[in-house]
Amino acid sequence: MPNAKVLEQKQQMVNEVTAKLQESSCTVVADYRGLTVAQVTQLRKNLREAGVEFQVLKNTLVRRATAEANLTELDAVLTGPTAVAFGKDVVAPAKVLADFAKKNDKLQIKGGVVEGRVVDAAQLKALADLPSREGLLSMLLSVLQAPMRNFALAVKAVAEKQEA
């Protein structure tokens, strides 16, 4: 029979993982088998710079957390060594992990959760191909500015033509 203190620590970890699953906009589950310590360190650094938390967790603890968070569809990808990336930004975890996986074929994205919905690896890779939030906002701003800019150029051209 396990020690009561050990059970309490495990329950606390399950509660923490459950809270992270519910709070994060994007959670990515990956298999890191075959990566060297230097590669994992570089991956952690890249994720930290993007504001993403990265943890290696036991599958049983994550399964219990997914049951508490009503995300049991994620249990299908919880096999083998599992690393989980939690991020507040929807695109950042998927983008950093997908970019790293392109350079290091040992890292395999298994699946994840995006805004409370369980998604597979293909959907996460499609999400990673999207520009960042700042990039999307700048695209929107340029689209909104284009009509005004074109109008200003037309008025300027008419004014120059009348002066000539």
PDB file of C-alpha atoms in Angstrom:
ATOM      1  CA  MET A   1       0.000   0.000   0.000  1.00  0.00           C
ATOM      2  CA  PRO A   2       1.495   3.370  -1.009  1.00  0.00           C
ATOM      3  CA  ASN A   3       2.414   5.894   1.607  1.00  0.00           C
ATOM      4  CA  ALA A   4      -0.229   8.569   2.327  1.00  0.00           C
ATOM      5  CA  LYS A   5       2.353  11.305   1.783  1.00  0.00           C
ATOM      6  CA  VAL A   6       3.246   9.913  -1.664  1.00  0.00           C
ATOM      7  CA  LEU A   7      -0.441   9.687  -2.599  1.00  0.00           C
ATOM      8  CA  GLU A   8      -0.952  13.279  -1.496  1.00  0.00           C
ATOM      9  CA  GLN A   9       2.006  14.440  -3.638  1.00  0.00           C
ATOM     10  CA  LYS A  10       0.675  12.558  -6.661  1.00  0.00           C
ATOM     11  CA  GLN A  11      -2.814  14.027  -6.172  1.00  0.00           C
ATOM     12  CA  GLN A  12      -1.276  17.482  -5.950  1.00  0.00           C
ATOM     13  CA  MET A  13       0.568  16.875  -9.242  1.00  0.00           C
ATOM     14  CA  VAL A  14      -2.657  15.665 -10.880  1.00  0.00           C
ATOM     15  CA  ASN A  15      -4.395  18.826  -9.665  1.00  0.00           C
ATOM     16  CA  GLU A  16      -1.583  20.997 -11.074  1.00  0.00           C
ATOM     17  CA  VAL A  17      -1.686  19.270 -14.461  1.00  0.00           C
ATOM     18  CA  THR A  18      -5.495  19.517 -14.522  1.00  0.00           C
ATOM     19  CA  ALA A  19      -5.284  23.256 -13.832  1.00  0.00           C
ATOM     20  CA  LYS A  20      -2.686  23.695 -16.580  1.00  0.00           C
ATOM     21  CA  LEU A  21      -4.822  21.741 -19.054  1.00  0.00           C
ATOM     22  CA  GLN A  22      -7.798  23.957 -18.291  1.00  0.00           C
ATOM     23  CA  GLU A  23      -5.892  27.266 -18.232  1.00  0.00           C
ATOM     24  CA  SER A  24      -3.658  26.851 -21.273  1.00  0.00           C
ATOM     25  CA  SER A  25      -4.916  27.836 -24.704  1.00  0.00           C
ATOM     26  CA  CYS A  26      -2.740  25.215 -26.368  1.00  0.00           C
ATOM     27  CA  THR A  27      -1.307  22.014 -24.937  1.00  0.00           C
ATOM     28  CA  VAL A  28       0.925  19.799 -27.065  1.00  0.00           C
ATOM     29  CA  VAL A  29       1.879  16.198 -26.243  1.00  0.00           C
ATOM     30  CA  ALA A  30       5.142  15.010 -27.792  1.00  0.00           C
ATOM     31  CA  ASP A  31       7.428  11.978 -27.792  1.00  0.00           C
ATOM     32  CA  TYR A  32      11.022  13.025 -27.156  1.00  0.00           C
ATOM     33  CA  ARG A  33      12.634   9.560 -27.415  1.00  0.00           C
ATOM     34  CA  GLY A  34      16.058   9.663 -29.056  1.00  0.00           C
ATOM     35  CA  LEU A  35      16.832  13.322 -28.366  1.00  0.00           C
ATOM     36  CA  THR A  36      20.143  14.051 -26.703  1.00  0.00           C
ATOM     37  CA  VAL A  37      20.361  16.044 -23.490  1.00  0.00           C
ATOM     38  CA  ALA A  38      21.722  19.014 -25.463  1.00  0.00           C
ATOM     39  CA  GLN A  39      18.779  18.857 -27.884  1.00  0.00           C
ATOM     40  CA  VAL A  40      16.227  18.684 -25.048  1.00  0.00           C
ATOM     41  CA  THR A  41      17.976  21.611 -23.344  1.00  0.00           C
ATOM     42  CA  GLN A  42      17.799  23.631 -26.565  1.00  0.00           C
ATOM     43  CA  LEU A  43      14.118  22.713 -26.977  1.00  0.00           C
ATOM     44  CA  ARG A  44      13.357  23.799 -23.410  1.00  0.00           C
ATOM     45  CA  LYS A  45      15.194  27.090 -24.037  1.00  0.00           C
ATOM     46  CA  ASN A  46      13.215  27.738 -27.238  1.00  0.00           C
ATOM     47  CA  LEU A  47       9.937  26.983 -25.467  1.00  0.00           C
ATOM     48  CA  ARG A  48      10.819  29.141 -22.459  1.00  0.00           C
ATOM     49  CA  GLU A  49      11.605  32.078 -24.770  1.00  0.00           C
ATOM     50  CA  ALA A  50       8.151  31.658 -26.339  1.00  0.00           C
ATOM     51  CA  GLY A  51       6.476  31.646 -22.913  1.00  0.00           C
ATOM     52  CA  VAL A  52       5.655  27.929 -23.003  1.00  0.00           C
ATOM     53  CA  GLU A  53       6.000  25.560 -20.036  1.00  0.00           C
ATOM     54  CA  PHE A  54       7.467  22.141 -20.910  1.00  0.00           C
ATOM     55  CA  GLN A  55       7.306  19.117 -18.601  1.00  0.00           C
ATOM     56  CA  VAL A  56       8.033  15.413 -18.829  1.00  0.00           C
ATOM     57  CA  LEU A  57       5.128  13.701 -17.075  1.00  0.00           C
ATOM     58  CA  LYS A  58       4.015  10.175 -16.275  1.00  0.00           C
ATOM     59  CA  ASN A  59       1.193   8.995 -18.502  1.00  0.00           C
ATOM     60  CA  THR A  60      -0.906   7.775 -15.563  1.00  0.00           C
ATOM     61  CA  LEU A  61      -0.800  11.210 -13.929  1.00  0.00           C
ATOM     62  CA  VAL A  62      -1.760  12.904 -17.200  1.00  0.00           C
ATOM     63  CA  ARG A  63      -4.604  10.391 -17.732  1.00  0.00           C
ATOM     64  CA  ARG A  64      -5.999  11.212 -14.306  1.00  0.00           C
ATOM     65  CA  ALA A  65      -5.704  14.922 -15.072  1.00  0.00           C
ATOM     66  CA  THR A  66      -7.458  14.516 -18.435  1.00  0.00           C
ATOM     67  CA  ALA A  67     -10.275  12.628 -16.692  1.00  0.00           C
ATOM     68  CA  GLU A  68     -10.712  15.507 -14.241  1.00  0.00           C
ATOM     69  CA  ALA A  69     -10.550  18.076 -17.076  1.00  0.00           C
ATOM     70  CA  ASN A  70     -13.006  16.099 -19.280  1.00  0.00           C
ATOM     71  CA  LEU A  71     -10.379  15.611 -22.017  1.00  0.00           C
ATOM     72  CA  THR A  72     -10.258  11.810 -22.032  1.00  0.00           C
ATOM     73  CA  GLU A  73      -9.912  11.732 -25.861  1.00  0.00           C
ATOM     74  CA  LEU A  74      -6.292  12.788 -25.267  1.00  0.00           C
ATOM     75  CA  ASP A  75      -5.594   9.465 -23.507  1.00  0.00           C
ATOM     76  CA  ALA A  76      -5.095   7.747 -26.879  1.00  0.00           C
ATOM     77  CA  VAL A  77      -1.778   9.568 -27.420  1.00  0.00           C
ATOM     78  CA  LEU A  78      -0.467   9.007 -23.905  1.00  0.00           C
ATOM     79  CA  THR A  79       1.845   6.109 -24.691  1.00  0.00           C
ATOM     80  CA  GLY A  80       5.596   5.872 -24.313  1.00  0.00           C
ATOM     81  CA  PRO A  81       7.704   8.741 -23.002  1.00  0.00           C
ATOM     82  CA  THR A  82       5.526  11.827 -22.876  1.00  0.00           C
ATOM     83  CA  ALA A  83       6.464  15.490 -22.716  1.00  0.00           C
ATOM     84  CA  VAL A  84       3.749  18.107 -22.473  1.00  0.00           C
ATOM     85  CA  ALA A  85       3.999  21.769 -23.492  1.00  0.00           C
ATOM     86  CA  PHE A  86       1.486  24.195 -21.956  1.00  0.00           C
ATOM     87  CA  GLY A  87       1.056  27.647 -23.470  1.00  0.00           C
ATOM     88  CA  LYS A  88      -1.182  30.666 -23.035  1.00  0.00           C
ATOM     89  CA  ASP A  89      -0.707  31.579 -26.704  1.00  0.00           C
ATOM     90  CA  VAL A  90      -2.660  29.332 -29.087  1.00  0.00           C
ATOM     91  CA  VAL A  91       0.066  29.095 -31.730  1.00  0.00           C
ATOM     92  CA  ALA A  92       3.351  29.267 -29.761  1.00  0.00           C
ATOM     93  CA  PRO A  93       3.649  25.699 -28.381  1.00  0.00           C
ATOM     94  CA  ALA A  94       2.720  24.074 -31.683  1.00  0.00           C
ATOM     95  CA  LYS A  95       4.967  26.410 -33.674  1.00  0.00           C
ATOM     96  CA  VAL A  96       8.076  25.931 -31.502  1.00  0.00           C
ATOM     97  CA  LEU A  97       7.664  22.142 -31.317  1.00  0.00           C
ATOM     98  CA  ALA A  98       6.928  21.807 -35.061  1.00  0.00           C
ATOM     99  CA  ASP A  99       9.952  23.949 -35.977  1.00  0.00           C
ATOM    100  CA  PHE A 100      12.143  21.880 -33.673  1.00  0.00           C
ATOM    101  CA  ALA A 101      10.707  18.627 -35.090  1.00  0.00           C
ATOM    102  CA  LYS A 102      11.640  19.748 -38.628  1.00  0.00           C
ATOM    103  CA  LYS A 103      15.301  19.982 -37.580  1.00  0.00           C
ATOM    104  CA  ASN A 104      15.249  16.930 -35.273  1.00  0.00           C
ATOM    105  CA  ASP A 105      13.225  14.042 -36.653  1.00  0.00           C
ATOM    106  CA  LYS A 106      13.358  12.224 -33.298  1.00  0.00           C
ATOM    107  CA  LEU A 107      10.792  14.611 -31.770  1.00  0.00           C
ATOM    108  CA  GLN A 108       7.286  13.404 -32.618  1.00  0.00           C
ATOM    109  CA  ILE A 109       4.196  15.503 -31.973  1.00  0.00           C
ATOM    110  CA  LYS A 110       1.424  13.125 -30.890  1.00  0.00           C
ATOM    111  CA  GLY A 111      -1.551  15.400 -30.330  1.00  0.00           C
ATOM    112  CA  GLY A 112      -2.877  18.008 -27.987  1.00  0.00           C
ATOM    113  CA  VAL A 113      -5.609  20.332 -26.850  1.00  0.00           C
ATOM    114  CA  VAL A 114      -6.417  23.663 -28.479  1.00  0.00           C
ATOM    115  CA  GLU A 115      -8.858  25.893 -26.602  1.00  0.00           C
ATOM    116  CA  GLY A 116     -10.527  22.951 -24.868  1.00  0.00           C
ATOM    117  CA  ARG A 117     -10.752  20.738 -27.975  1.00  0.00           C
ATOM    118  CA  VAL A 118      -8.598  17.640 -28.473  1.00  0.00           C
ATOM    119  CA  VAL A 119      -6.719  17.734 -31.798  1.00  0.00           C
ATOM    120  CA  ASP A 120      -4.387  15.350 -33.592  1.00  0.00           C
ATOM    121  CA  ALA A 121      -0.813  15.907 -34.770  1.00  0.00           C
ATOM    122  CA  ALA A 122      -1.854  16.989 -38.286  1.00  0.00           C
ATOM    123  CA  GLN A 123      -4.097  19.734 -36.918  1.00  0.00           C
ATOM    124  CA  LEU A 124      -1.297  20.938 -34.626  1.00  0.00           C
ATOM    125  CA  LYS A 125       1.126  21.072 -37.552  1.00  0.00           C
ATOM    126  CA  ALA A 126      -1.426  23.097 -39.551  1.00  0.00           C
ATOM    127  CA  LEU A 127      -1.766  25.432 -36.564  1.00  0.00           C
ATOM    128  CA  ALA A 128       2.017  25.762 -36.392  1.00  0.00           C
ATOM    129  CA  ASP A 129       2.085  26.951 -40.010  1.00  0.00           C
ATOM    130  CA  LEU A 130      -0.086  29.960 -39.087  1.00  0.00           C
ATOM    131  CA  PRO A 131       1.669  33.258 -38.413  1.00  0.00           C
ATOM    132  CA  SER A 132       1.958  34.395 -34.817  1.00  0.00           C
ATOM    133  CA  ARG A 133      -0.685  36.597 -33.217  1.00  0.00           C
ATOM    134  CA  GLU A 134       1.438  39.693 -33.870  1.00  0.00           C
ATOM    135  CA  GLY A 135       1.867  38.670 -37.509  1.00  0.00           C
ATOM    136  CA  LEU A 136      -1.870  38.193 -37.945  1.00  0.00           C
ATOM    137  CA  LEU A 137      -2.582  41.559 -36.334  1.00  0.00           C
ATOM    138  CA  SER A 138      -0.103  43.312 -38.634  1.00  0.00           C
ATOM    139  CA  MET A 139      -1.721  41.632 -41.659  1.00  0.00           C
ATOM    140  CA  LEU A 140      -5.138  42.825 -40.489  1.00  0.00           C
ATOM    141  CA  LEU A 141      -3.822  46.344 -39.935  1.00  0.00           C
ATOM    142  CA  SER A 142      -2.327  46.501 -43.434  1.00  0.00           C
ATOM    143  CA  VAL A 143      -5.617  45.275 -44.940  1.00  0.00           C
ATOM    144  CA  LEU A 144      -7.519  47.951 -43.001  1.00  0.00           C
ATOM    145  CA  GLN A 145      -5.064  50.679 -44.032  1.00  0.00           C
ATOM    146  CA  ALA A 146      -5.033  49.806 -47.753  1.00  0.00           C
ATOM    147  CA  PRO A 147      -8.302  51.578 -48.742  1.00  0.00           C
ATOM    148  CA  MET A 148      -7.305  54.783 -46.949  1.00  0.00           C
ATOM    149  CA  ARG A 149      -3.814  54.689 -48.438  1.00  0.00           C
ATOM    150  CA  ASN A 150      -5.185  54.166 -51.950  1.00  0.00           C
ATOM    151  CA  PHE A 151      -7.679  57.016 -51.474  1.00  0.00           C
ATOM    152  CA  ALA A 152      -4.904  59.331 -50.250  1.00  0.00           C
ATOM    153  CA  LEU A 153      -2.724  58.422 -53.258  1.00  0.00           C
ATOM    154  CA  ALA A 154      -5.638  59.096 -55.641  1.00  0.00           C
ATOM    155  CA  VAL A 155      -6.331  62.500 -54.054  1.00  0.00           C
ATOM    156  CA  LYS A 156      -2.625  63.363 -54.250  1.00  0.00           C
ATOM    157  CA  ALA A 157      -2.490  62.329 -57.912  1.00  0.00           C
ATOM    158  CA  VAL A 158      -5.536  64.471 -58.733  1.00  0.00           C
ATOM    159  CA  ALA A 159      -4.009  67.443 -56.869  1.00  0.00           C
ATOM    160  CA  GLU A 160      -0.687  67.062 -58.725  1.00  0.00           C
ATOM    161  CA  LYS A 161      -2.503  66.800 -62.064  1.00  0.00           C
ATOM    162  CA  GLN A 162      -4.465  70.001 -61.379  1.00  0.00           C
ATOM    163  CA  GLU A 163      -1.275  71.853 -60.399  1.00  0.00           C
ATOM    164  CA  ALA A 164       0.401  70.872 -63.657  1.00  0.00           C
TER     165      ALA A 164
END
